[in-house]
Short mmCIF file of C-alpha atoms in Angstrom, two decimals:
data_model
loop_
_atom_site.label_atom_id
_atom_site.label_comp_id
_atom_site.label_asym_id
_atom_site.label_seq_id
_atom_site.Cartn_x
_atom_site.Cartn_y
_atom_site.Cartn_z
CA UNK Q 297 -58.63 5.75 -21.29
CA UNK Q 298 -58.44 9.15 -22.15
CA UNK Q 299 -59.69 10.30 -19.10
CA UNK Q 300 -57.55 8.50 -17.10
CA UNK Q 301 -54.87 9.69 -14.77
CA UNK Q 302 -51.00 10.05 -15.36
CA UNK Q 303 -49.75 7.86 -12.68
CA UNK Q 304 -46.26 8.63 -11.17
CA UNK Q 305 -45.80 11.35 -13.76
CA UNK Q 306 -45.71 8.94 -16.67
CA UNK Q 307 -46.93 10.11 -19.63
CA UNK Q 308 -46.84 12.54 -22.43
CA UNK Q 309 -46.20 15.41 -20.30
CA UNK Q 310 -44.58 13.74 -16.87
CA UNK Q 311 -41.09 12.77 -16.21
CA UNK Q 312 -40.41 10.43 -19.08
CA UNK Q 313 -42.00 12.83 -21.59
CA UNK Q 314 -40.83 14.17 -24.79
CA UNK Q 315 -39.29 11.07 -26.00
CA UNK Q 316 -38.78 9.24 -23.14
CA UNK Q 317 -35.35 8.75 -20.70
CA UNK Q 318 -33.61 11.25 -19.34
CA UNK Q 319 -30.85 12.05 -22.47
CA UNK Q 320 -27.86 13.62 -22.20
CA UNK Q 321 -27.97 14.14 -18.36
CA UNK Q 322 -28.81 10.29 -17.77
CA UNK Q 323 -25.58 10.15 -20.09
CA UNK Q 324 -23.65 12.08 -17.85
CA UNK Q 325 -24.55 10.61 -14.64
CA UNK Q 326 -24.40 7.03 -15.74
CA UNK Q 327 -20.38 8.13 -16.89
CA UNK Q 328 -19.95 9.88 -13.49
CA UNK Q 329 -21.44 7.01 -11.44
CA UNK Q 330 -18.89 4.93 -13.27
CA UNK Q 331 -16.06 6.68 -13.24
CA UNK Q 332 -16.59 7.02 -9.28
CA UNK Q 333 -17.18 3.09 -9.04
CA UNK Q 334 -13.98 2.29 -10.92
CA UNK Q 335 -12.02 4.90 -8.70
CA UNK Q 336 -13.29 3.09 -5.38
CA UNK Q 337 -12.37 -0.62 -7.02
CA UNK Q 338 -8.94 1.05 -7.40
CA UNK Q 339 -8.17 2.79 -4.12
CA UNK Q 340 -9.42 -0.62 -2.56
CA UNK Q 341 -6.87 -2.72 -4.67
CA UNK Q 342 -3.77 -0.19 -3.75
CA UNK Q 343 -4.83 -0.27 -0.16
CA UNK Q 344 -4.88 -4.01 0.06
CA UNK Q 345 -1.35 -4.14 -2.31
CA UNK Q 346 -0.14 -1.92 0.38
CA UNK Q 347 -1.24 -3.88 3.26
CA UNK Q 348 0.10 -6.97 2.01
CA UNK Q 349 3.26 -5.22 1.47
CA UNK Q 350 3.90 -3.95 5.28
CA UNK Q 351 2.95 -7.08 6.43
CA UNK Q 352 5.77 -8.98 4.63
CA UNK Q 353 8.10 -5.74 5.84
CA UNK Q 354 7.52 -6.68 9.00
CA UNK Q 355 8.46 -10.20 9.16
CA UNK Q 356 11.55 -9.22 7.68
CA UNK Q 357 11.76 -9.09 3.80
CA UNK Q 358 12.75 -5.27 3.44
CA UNK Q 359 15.98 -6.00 5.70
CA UNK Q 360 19.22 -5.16 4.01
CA UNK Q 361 20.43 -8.81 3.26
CA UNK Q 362 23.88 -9.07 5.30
CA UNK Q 363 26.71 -10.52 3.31
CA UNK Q 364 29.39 -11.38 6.40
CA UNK Q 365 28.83 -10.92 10.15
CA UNK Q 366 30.75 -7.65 9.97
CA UNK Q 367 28.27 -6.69 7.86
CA UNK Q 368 25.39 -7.88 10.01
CA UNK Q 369 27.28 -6.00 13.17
CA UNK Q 370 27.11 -2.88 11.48
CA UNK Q 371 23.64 -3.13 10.71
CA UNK Q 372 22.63 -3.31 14.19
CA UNK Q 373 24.78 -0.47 15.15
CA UNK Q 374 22.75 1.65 12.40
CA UNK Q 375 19.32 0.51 13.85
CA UNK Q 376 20.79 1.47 17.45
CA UNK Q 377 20.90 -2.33 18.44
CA UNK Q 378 23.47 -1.78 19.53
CA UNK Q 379 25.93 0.81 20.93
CA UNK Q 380 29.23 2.34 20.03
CA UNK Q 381 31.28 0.88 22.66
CA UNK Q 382 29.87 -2.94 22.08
CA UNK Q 383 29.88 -2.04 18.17
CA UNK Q 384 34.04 -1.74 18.45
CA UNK Q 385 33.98 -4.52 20.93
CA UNK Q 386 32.48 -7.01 18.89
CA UNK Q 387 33.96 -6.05 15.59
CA UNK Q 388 37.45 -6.27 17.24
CA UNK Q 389 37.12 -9.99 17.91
CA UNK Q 390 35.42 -10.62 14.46
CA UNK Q 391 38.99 -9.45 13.02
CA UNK Q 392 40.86 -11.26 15.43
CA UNK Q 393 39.28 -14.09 14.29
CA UNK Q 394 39.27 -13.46 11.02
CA UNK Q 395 43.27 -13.24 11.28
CA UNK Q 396 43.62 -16.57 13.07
CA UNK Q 397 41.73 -18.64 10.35
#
């Protein structure tokens, strides 16, 4: 069918001519397209670590681990639980407690 039409530029002469495939710049784009997909798969996987992470802040895992109750009263005083005046109060009786036992 020599006479016959190059459909959809196939053919000696169309898109795919000269050897076929579209060499080096297929090459490149295939990398590119790649390199792209792998970043996405990434960013998705730190986003979700970091999701997973705040939600197991919140419920209470990051909080400093209190060894005593004087230790536990002057945590809340440092996240403004409570205030100066109730921070002396109650750390007063922990000592006088502490004394009596």
């Amino acid at each position: 069918m020599e006479g016959a039409p190059k459909m959809c530029g196939w053919g000696s002469n169309g898109w795919m001519g000269n050897g076929g495939g579209w060499g080096w710049g297929g090459l490149v784009m295939y990398s590119v397209l790649a390199a792209v997909l792998v970043a996405v798969v990434v960013v998705v996987a730190f986003a979700i670590r970091n999701l997973v992470r705040s939600g197991s802040q919140h419920k209470g895992a990051s909080s400093p681990v209190a060894t005593g109750p004087e230790d536990t009263l002057a945590h809340r005083f440092a996240r403004g639980e409570i205030d100066d005046d109730e921070y002396r109060r109650r750390i007063a009786i922990l000592r006088e407690h502490r004394e009596h036992v």
